[in-house]
XYZ file of C-alpha atoms in Angstrom:
588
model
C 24.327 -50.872 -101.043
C 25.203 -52.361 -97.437
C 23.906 -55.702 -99.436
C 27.224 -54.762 -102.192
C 29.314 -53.668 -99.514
C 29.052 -57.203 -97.374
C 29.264 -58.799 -100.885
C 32.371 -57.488 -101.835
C 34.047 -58.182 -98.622
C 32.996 -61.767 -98.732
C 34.741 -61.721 -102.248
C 37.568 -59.911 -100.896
C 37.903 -63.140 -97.609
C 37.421 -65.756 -100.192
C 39.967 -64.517 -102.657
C 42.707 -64.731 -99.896
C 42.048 -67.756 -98.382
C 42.257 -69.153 -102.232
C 45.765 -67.370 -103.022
C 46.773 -68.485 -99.640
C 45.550 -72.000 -100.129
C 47.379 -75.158 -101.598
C 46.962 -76.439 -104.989
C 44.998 -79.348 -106.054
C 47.638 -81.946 -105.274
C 48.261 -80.293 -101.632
C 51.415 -78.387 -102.506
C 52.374 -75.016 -101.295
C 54.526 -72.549 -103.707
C 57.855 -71.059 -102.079
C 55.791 -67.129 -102.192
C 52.560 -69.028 -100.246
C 55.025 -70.268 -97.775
C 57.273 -67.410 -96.943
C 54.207 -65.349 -97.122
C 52.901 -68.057 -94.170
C 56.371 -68.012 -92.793
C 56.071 -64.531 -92.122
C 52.879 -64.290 -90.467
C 54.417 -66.994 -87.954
C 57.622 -65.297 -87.532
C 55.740 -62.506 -86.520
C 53.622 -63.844 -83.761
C 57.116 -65.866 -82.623
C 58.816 -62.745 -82.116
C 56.130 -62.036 -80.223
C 56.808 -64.303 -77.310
C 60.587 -64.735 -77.581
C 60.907 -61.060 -76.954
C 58.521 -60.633 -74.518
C 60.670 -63.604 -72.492
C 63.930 -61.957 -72.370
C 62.256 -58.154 -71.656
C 60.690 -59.911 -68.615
C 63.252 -61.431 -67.292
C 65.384 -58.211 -67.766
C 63.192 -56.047 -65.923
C 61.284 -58.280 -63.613
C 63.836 -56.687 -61.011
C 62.553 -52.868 -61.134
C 59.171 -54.303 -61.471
C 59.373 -56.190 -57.897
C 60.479 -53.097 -56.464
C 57.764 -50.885 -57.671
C 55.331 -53.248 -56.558
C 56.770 -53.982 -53.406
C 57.095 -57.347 -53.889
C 60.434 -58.544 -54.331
C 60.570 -61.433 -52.623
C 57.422 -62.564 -54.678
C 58.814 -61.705 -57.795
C 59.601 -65.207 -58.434
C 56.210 -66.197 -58.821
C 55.371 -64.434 -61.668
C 57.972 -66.531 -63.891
C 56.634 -69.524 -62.039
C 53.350 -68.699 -62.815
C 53.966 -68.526 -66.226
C 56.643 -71.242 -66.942
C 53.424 -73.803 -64.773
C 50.422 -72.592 -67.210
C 52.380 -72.242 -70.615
C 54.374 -75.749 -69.955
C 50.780 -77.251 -69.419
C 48.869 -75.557 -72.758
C 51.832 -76.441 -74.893
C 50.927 -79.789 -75.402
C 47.134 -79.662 -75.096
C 47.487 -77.367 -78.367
C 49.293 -79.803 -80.202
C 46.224 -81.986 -79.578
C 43.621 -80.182 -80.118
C 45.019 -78.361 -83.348
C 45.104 -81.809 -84.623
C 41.525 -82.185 -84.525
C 40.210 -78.780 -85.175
C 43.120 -76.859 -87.041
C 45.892 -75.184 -86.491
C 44.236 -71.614 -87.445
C 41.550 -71.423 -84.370
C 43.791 -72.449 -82.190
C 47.149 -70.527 -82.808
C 44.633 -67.022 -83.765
C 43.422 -68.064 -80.035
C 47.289 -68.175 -78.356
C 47.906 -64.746 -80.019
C 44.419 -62.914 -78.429
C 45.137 -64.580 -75.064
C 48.955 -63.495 -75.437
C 47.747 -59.876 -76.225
C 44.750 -59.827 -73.732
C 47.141 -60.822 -70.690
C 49.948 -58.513 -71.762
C 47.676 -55.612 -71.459
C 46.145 -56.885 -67.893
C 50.172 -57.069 -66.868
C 50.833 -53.939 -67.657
C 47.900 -52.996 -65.133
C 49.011 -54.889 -62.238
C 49.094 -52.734 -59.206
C 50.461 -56.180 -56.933
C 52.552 -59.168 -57.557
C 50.009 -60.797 -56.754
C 48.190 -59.668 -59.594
C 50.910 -59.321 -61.726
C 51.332 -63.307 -61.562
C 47.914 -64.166 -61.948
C 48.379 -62.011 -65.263
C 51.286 -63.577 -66.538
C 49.375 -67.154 -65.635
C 47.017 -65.581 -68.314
C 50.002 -64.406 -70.641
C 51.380 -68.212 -70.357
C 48.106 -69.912 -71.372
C 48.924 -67.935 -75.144
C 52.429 -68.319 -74.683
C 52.041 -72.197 -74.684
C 50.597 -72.485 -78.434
C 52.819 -69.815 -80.442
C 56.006 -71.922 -80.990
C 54.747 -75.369 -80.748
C 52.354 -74.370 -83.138
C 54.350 -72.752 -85.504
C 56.547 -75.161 -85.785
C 53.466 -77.654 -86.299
C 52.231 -75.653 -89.438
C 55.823 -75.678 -90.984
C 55.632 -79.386 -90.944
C 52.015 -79.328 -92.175
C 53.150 -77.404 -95.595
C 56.694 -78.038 -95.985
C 57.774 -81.469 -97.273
C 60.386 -82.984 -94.356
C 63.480 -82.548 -97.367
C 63.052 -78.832 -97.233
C 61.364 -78.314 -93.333
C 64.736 -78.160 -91.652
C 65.428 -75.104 -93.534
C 62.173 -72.895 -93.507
C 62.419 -73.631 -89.750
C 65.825 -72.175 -89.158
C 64.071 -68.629 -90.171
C 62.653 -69.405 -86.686
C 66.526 -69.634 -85.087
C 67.168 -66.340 -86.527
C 63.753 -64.884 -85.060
C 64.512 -66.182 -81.280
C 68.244 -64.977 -81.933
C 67.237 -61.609 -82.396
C 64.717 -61.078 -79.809
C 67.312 -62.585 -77.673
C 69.439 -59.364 -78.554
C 67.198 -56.749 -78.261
C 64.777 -58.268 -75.352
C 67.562 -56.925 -72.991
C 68.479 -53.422 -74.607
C 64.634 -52.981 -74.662
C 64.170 -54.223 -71.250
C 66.532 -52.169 -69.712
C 65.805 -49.224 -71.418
C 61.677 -48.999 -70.702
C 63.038 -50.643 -67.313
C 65.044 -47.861 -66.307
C 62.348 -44.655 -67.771
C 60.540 -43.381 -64.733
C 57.725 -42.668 -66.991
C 57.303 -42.954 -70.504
C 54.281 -40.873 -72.309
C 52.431 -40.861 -68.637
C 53.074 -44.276 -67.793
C 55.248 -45.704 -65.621
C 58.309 -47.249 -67.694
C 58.439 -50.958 -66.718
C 54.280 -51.211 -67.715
C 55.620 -50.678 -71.548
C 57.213 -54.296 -71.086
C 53.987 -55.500 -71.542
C 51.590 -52.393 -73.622
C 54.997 -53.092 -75.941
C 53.601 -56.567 -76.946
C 49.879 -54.874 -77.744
C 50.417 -53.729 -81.423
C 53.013 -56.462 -82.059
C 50.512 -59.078 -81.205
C 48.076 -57.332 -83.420
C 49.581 -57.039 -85.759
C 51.011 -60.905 -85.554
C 47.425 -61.453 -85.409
C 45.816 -59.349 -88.651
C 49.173 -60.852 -90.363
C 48.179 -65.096 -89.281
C 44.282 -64.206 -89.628
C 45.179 -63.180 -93.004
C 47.589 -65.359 -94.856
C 47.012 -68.580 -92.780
C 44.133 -70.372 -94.426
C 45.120 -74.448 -94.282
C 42.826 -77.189 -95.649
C 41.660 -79.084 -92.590
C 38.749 -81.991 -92.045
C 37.596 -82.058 -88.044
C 37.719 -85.779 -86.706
C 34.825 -87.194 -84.687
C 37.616 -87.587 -81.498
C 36.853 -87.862 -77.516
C 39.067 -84.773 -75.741
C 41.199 -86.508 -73.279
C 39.864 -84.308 -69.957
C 41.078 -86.480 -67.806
C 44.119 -86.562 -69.204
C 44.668 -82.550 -68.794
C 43.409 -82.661 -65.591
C 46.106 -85.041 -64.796
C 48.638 -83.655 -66.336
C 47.513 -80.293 -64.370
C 48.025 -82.604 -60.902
C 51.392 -84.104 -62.135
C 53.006 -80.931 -63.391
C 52.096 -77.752 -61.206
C 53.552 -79.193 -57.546
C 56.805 -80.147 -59.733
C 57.052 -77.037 -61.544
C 56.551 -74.831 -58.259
C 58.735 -77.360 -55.912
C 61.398 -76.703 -58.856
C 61.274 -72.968 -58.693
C 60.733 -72.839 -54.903
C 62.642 -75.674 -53.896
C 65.796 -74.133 -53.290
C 64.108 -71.507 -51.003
C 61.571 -74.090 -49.126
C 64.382 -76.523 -48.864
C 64.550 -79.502 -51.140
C 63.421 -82.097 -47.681
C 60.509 -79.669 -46.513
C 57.037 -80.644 -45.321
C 55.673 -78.189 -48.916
C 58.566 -79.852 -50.974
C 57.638 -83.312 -50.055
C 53.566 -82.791 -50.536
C 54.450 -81.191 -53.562
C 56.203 -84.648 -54.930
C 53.279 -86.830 -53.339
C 50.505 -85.127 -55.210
C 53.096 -84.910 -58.343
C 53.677 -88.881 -58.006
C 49.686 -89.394 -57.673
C 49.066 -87.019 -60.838
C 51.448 -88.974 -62.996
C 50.161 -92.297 -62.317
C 46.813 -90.779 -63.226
C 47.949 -89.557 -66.256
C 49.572 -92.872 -67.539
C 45.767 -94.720 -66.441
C 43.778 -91.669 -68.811
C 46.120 -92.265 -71.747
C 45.883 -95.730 -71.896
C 42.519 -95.627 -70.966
C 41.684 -92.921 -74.519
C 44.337 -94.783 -76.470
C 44.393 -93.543 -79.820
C 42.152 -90.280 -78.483
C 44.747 -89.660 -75.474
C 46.449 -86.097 -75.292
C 49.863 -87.905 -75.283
C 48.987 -91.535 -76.597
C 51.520 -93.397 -75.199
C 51.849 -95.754 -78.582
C 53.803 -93.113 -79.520
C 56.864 -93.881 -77.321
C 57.078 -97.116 -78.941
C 58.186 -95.134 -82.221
C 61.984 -94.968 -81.588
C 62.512 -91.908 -83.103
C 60.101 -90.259 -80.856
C 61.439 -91.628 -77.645
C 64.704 -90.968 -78.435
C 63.647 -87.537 -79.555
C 61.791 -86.893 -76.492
C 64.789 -88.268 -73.621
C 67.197 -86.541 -75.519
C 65.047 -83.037 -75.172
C 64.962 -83.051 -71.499
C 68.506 -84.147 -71.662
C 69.467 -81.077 -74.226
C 67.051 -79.284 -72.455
C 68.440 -79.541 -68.660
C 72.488 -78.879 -69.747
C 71.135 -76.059 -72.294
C 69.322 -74.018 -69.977
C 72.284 -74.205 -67.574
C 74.385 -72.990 -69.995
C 72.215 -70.357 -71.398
C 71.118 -69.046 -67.590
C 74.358 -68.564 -65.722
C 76.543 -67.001 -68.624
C 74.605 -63.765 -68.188
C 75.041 -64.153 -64.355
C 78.850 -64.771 -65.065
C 78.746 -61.260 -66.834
C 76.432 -58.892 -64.952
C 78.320 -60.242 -61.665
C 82.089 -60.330 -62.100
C 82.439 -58.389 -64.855
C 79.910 -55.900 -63.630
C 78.018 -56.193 -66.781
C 74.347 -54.166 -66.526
C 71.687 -56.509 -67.768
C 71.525 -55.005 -71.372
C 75.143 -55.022 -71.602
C 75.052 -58.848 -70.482
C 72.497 -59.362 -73.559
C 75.135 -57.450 -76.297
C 78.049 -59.651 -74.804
C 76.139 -62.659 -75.500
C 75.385 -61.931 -79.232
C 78.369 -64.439 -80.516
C 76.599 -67.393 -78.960
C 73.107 -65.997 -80.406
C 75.024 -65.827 -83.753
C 76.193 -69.741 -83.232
C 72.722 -70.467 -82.590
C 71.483 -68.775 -86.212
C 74.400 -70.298 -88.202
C 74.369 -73.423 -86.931
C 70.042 -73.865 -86.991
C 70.378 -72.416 -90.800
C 73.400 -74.009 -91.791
C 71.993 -77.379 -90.610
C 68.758 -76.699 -92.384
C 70.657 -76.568 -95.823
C 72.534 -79.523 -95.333
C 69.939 -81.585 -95.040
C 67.885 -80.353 -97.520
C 70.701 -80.955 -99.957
C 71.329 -84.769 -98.421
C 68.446 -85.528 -96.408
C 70.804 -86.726 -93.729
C 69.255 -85.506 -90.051
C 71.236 -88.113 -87.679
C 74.497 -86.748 -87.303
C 73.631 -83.034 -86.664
C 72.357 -83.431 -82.803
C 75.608 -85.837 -82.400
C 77.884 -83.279 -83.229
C 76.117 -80.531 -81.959
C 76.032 -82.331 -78.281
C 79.622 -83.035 -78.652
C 79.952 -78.981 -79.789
C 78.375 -78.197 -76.817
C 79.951 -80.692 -74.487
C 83.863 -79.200 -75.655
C 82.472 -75.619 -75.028
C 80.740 -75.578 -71.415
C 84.352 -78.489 -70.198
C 86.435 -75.534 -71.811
C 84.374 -72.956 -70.257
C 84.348 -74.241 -66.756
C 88.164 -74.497 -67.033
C 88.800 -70.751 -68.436
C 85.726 -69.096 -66.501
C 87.797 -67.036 -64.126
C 87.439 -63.748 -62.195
C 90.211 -62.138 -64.435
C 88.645 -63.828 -67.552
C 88.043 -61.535 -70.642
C 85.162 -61.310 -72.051
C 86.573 -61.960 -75.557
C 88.460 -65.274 -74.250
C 84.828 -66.442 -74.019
C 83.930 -65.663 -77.370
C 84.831 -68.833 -79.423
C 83.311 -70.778 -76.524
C 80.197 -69.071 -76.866
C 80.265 -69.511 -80.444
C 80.985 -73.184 -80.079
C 77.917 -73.428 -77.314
C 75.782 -71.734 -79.850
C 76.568 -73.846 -83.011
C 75.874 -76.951 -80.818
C 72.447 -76.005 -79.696
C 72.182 -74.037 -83.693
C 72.507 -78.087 -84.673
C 69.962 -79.607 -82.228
C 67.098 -77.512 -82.439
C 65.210 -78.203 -85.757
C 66.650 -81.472 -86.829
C 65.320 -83.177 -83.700
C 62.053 -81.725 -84.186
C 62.127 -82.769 -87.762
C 63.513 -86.199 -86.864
C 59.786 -86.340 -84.998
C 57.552 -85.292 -87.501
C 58.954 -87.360 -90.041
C 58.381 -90.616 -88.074
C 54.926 -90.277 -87.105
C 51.905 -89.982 -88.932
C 50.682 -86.403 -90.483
C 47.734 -86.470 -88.471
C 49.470 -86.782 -85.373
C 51.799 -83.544 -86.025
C 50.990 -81.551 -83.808
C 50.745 -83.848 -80.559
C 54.245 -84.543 -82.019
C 56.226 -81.617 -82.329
C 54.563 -80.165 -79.493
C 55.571 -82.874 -77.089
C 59.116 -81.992 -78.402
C 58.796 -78.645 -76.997
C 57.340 -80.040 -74.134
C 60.084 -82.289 -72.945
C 63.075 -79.446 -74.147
C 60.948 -77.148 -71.518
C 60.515 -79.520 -68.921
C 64.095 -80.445 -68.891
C 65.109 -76.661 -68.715
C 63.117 -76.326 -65.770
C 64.844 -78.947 -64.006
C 68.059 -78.325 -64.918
C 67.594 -74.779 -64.341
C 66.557 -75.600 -60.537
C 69.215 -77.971 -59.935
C 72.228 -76.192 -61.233
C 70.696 -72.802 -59.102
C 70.376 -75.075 -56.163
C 74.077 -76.545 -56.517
C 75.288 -73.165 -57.566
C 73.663 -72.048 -54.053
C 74.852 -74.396 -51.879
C 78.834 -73.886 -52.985
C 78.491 -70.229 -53.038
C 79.187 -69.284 -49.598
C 81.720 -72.133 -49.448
C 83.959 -71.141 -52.238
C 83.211 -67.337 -51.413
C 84.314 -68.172 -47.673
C 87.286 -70.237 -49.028
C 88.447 -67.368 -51.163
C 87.918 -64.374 -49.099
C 90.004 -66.460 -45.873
C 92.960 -67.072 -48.970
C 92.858 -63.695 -49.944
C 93.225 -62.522 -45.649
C 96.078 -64.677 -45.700
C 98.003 -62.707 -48.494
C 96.353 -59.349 -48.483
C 96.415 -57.560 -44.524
C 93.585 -55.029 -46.258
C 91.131 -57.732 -46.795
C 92.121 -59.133 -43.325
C 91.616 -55.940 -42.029
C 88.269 -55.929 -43.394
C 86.779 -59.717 -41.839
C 88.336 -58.098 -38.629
C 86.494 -54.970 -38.121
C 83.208 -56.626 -39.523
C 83.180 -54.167 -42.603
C 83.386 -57.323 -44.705
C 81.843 -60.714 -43.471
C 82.723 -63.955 -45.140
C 78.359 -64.637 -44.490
C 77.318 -61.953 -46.292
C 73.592 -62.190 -47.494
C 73.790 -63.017 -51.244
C 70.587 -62.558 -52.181
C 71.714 -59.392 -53.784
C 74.563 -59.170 -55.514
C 74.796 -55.486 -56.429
C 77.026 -55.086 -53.400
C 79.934 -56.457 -55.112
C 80.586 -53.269 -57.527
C 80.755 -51.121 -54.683
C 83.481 -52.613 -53.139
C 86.983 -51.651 -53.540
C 88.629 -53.998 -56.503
C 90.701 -55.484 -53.455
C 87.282 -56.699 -51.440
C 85.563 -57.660 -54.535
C 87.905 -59.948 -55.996
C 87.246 -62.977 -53.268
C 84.073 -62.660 -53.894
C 84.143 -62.467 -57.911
C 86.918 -65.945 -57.424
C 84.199 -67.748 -55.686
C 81.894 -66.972 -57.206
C 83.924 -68.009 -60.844
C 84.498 -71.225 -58.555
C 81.452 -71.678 -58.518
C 79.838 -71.330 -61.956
C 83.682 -73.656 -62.748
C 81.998 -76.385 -61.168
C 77.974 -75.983 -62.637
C 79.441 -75.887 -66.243
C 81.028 -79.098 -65.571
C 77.639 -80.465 -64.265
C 76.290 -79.013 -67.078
C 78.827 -80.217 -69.874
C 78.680 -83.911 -68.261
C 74.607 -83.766 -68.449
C 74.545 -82.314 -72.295
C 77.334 -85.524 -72.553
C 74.916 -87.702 -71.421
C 72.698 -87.001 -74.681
C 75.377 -88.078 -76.767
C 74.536 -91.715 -75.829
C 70.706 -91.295 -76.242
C 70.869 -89.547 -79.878
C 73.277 -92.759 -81.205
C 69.797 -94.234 -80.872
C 68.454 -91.747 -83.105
C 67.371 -93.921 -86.256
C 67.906 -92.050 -89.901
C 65.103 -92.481 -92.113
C 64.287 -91.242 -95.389
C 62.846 -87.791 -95.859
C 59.592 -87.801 -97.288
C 59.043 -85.015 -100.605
C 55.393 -84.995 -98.978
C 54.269 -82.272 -96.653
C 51.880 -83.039 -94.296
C 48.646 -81.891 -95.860
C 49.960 -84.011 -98.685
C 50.404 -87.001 -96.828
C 47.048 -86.864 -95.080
C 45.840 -86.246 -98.777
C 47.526 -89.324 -100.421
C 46.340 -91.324 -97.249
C 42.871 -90.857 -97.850
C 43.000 -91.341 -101.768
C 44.871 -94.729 -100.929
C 42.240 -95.841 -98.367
C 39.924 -95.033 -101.577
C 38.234 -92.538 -99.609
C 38.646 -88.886 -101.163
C 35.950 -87.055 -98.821
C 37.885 -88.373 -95.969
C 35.404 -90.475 -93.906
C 35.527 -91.674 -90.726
C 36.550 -95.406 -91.865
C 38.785 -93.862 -94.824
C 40.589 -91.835 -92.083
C 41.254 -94.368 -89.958
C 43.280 -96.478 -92.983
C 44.404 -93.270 -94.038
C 45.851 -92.853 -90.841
C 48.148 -96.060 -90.537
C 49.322 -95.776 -94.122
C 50.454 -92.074 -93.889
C 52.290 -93.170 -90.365
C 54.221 -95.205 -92.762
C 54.574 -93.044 -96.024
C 56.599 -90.603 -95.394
C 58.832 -92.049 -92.842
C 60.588 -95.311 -94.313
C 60.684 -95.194 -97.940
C 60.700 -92.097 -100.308
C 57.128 -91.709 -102.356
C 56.579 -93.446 -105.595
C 57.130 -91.487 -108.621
C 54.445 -89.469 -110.223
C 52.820 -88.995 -106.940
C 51.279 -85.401 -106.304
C 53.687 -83.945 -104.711
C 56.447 -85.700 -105.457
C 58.418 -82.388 -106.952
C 58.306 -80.783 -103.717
C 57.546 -76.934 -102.960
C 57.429 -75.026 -106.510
């Protein structure tokens, strides 16, 4: 009976991974790949929600734990260690699979989620979300990886702006959620800011059961050295840069821990470029691949995007929840038109190219989209400002960054060879985050500096025109110094006292956007490098197929690989396949 029993469930395992499987010639149906899609989306939502309900309620968490002048090492513990994994699973899924390794994001995602939720220290708490990072590195690079490997490049752009839509929502509902279990004292026994993290328990099961199930993608492992020393440098270069960035502005940018934090990040890069020309071919980043233009230009033009995006994208909410006296979850409903610019310009994008298979001129007209809205913005951002006066702007910002996002990461994919595509689109993702983190320090550190300048400026403008607010600096109830470290202050004061501080600080955020509109400028001139080539019919598992049948080598050994290899680099990237290859239709 138990014999039957183990029997029929082996049936049962084999049956799906067949139905989920490709057929003969390596080609997916459109029910096998929304049936993928959806496992993916899943296990996306995952960590795009779990972002914005952090950052929401990381506030009310600090305070609970006493620790809110740590707090800021639990994002920078989890921006160092999911910055690092990100492209070490584009690697290694290239070798072993995709399934092992994006299964393995979700149960570390999950397992550090639940340890979060039992923090008792920020201490802890950040050592937890180091854990949650590890997982978070692999879920979108990944995904995004698996799209290429079963969707041919003509029809990628579009499956992948399914993912737009996903990030756009959680972006919605990560601060409604977040301030809601934020602001519940207790919530079925527990305290309510723990749910933030028990919340992404039977989501990331159930993202889990849903990949584990439907995700079943022919792969043959490569006999390939694993670039340690590589990692390890990439460890040395990137954690002093990632923590000087988020603790610069506090330390000072010229201190004794900023400056050791550059040496050892100087020393680590310089090992990293020795270990990946030392392992070549076998490197985690092999630095051949910069000689592809499209991948260059991909890759400067993400940390571009990536620096004047996140500027954008961070001090809009600020804008809101500061003069306008927005609450957090308010700030996250107010910023639903430029989430809905974001989803109609990612899925409007995707269909256009489908239907010409013409990628080039979407990231030039999205930068100059997004260059028009954060100039008009830092011209119209005002204390008096309304809300709905931002609106087309927003929209504008959103379509712009809607037009960049999968296109870029498609230009990537379709210029370098299917067996290198993960490494690929996960360096993408890389670069996009590394540029966010810089720009993100360097427009907080100018914002900063001219804060108490143009507050100080304002409020001595406003003494000269209003006796009340001189009144005020005179009797020290008001002081031009005032300790901005928390804002909350503002909305207590009378409209009178608060509207210096609301100018300067619209001053101020005036003169980032322009920062951040001449940066996102800047990658105007790096995407006219941006080669168009043809679009390939061929996914990826198809092109690794075809490559090994050409190299006369069907079972796909070692020598056949390595012939396979340099002819799929080429076939899908500069010519369309030959007629009455498999494949050749497209997805059914």
């Amino acid at each position: 009976m138990s014999q039957s029993t183990r029997t029929t469930a082996a049936d049962r395992r084999d049956a799906r991974a067949a139905a989920s499987a490709p057929g003969a010639d390596g080609t997916f149906t459109h029910r096998q790949i929304v049936t993928i899609l959806v496992g993916l989306m899943v296990a996306m939502f995952l960590a795009a929600l779990d972002q914005t309900v952090v950052s929401t309620a990381i506030r009310t968490v600090a305070d609970d734990l006493q620790g809110y002048d740590l707090q800021a090492w639990a994002t920078t513990a989890f921006l160092i260690t999911s910055t690092i994994a990100t492209p070490l699973y584009g690697k290694l899924s290239d070798i072993y699979g995709r399934r092992p390794f994006y299964l393995f994001a979700i149960g570390v995602f999950v397992v550090g989620s639940v340890l979060c939720g039992l923090a008792d220290s920020m201490y802890q708490l950040a050592a937890f979300r180091a854990i949650q990072g590890i997982g978070a590195g692999g879920l979108m690079a990944l995904a995004l990886a698996i799209i290429g490997d079963i969707v041919p490049p003509r029809e990628r752009s579009k499956y992948q702006g399914y993912f737009m839509a996903v990030w756009g929502t959680s972006s919605v509902l990560g601060p409604v959620l977040g301030g809601f279990l934020a602001g519940q004292s207790s919530l079925l026994g527990i305290t309510g800011w723990r749910w933030i993290f028990y919340i992404n328990v039977p989501l990331g099961i159930l993202a889990f059961l849903a990949v584990f199930r439907v995700l079943h993608l022919p792969h043959e492992r490569r006999d390939h050295r694993i670039d340690w020393p590589g990692a390890l440098a990439l460890i040395t270069f990137l954690v002093p840069l990632l923590i000087v960035a988020e603790q610069g502005r506090i330390w000072g940018w010229t201190s004794g821990g900023a400056l050791t934090c550059y040496a050892i990040g100087v020393v680590g890069f310089v090992l990293f470029v020795l270990a990946e020309r030392a392992f070549g071919d076998e490197a985690l980043l092999p630095l051949r691949l910069f000689r592809n233009r499209s991948f260059a230009v991909s890759s400067i033009g993400s940390v571009v995007l990536g620096a004047g995006m996140f500027g954008g994208l961070l001090l809009l909410p600020q804008y809101l929840q500061i003069v306008h006296g927005s609450s957090a979850t308010v700030a996250g409903l107010q910023m639903i038109p430029l989430v809905a610019g974001i989803m109609i310009g990612a899925m409007s994008s995707g269909v256009a190219i489908s239907k010409t298979g013409k990628y080039r001129p979407f990231p030039l007209v999205g930068v100059v989209l997004m260059t028009v809205a954060l100039l008009s913005m830092s011209f119209v951002v005002d204390a008096d400002t309304s809300v709905w006066t931002l609106v087309p702007f927003m929209v504008l910002l959103g379509l712009g960054l809607g037009f960049n996002f999968q296109p870029v990461v498609l230009a990537v994919q379709n210029a370098v060879s299917p067996r290198e595509m993960g490494v690929a689109t996960s360096s993408v993702t890389f670069f996009r985050q590394m540029g966010g983190t810089i720009g993100t320090a360097a427009f907080l550190s100018v914002l900063f500096i001219r804060l108490p300048v143009d507050i100080e400026d304002s409020l001595t403008s406003a003494a000269a025109t209003d006796p009340r607010v001189a009144e005020a600096l005179q009797s020290g109830q008001l002081q031009g110094g005032t300790d901005l470290s928390d804002t909350s202050f503002i909305q207590e004061l009378p409209d009178f006292l608060a509207l210096p501080f609301k100018t300067g600080f619209s001053n101020s955020i005036d003169l980032v956007l322009l920062i951040a509109a001449i940066v996102v400028g800047i990658g105007f001139f790096v995407f006219l490098f941006l080669p168009q080539l043809a679009l390939s019919n061929q996914s990826g598992i198809q092109a690794r197929q075809a490559a090994a049948r050409t190299a006369g080598d069907p079972a796909g050994d070692e020598p056949g690989e390595q012939a396979g290899q340099a002819v799929g680099a080429a076939a899908p990237t500069s010519t369309p396949p030959p007629a009455g290859r498999p494949g050749g239709a497209g997805t059914r």
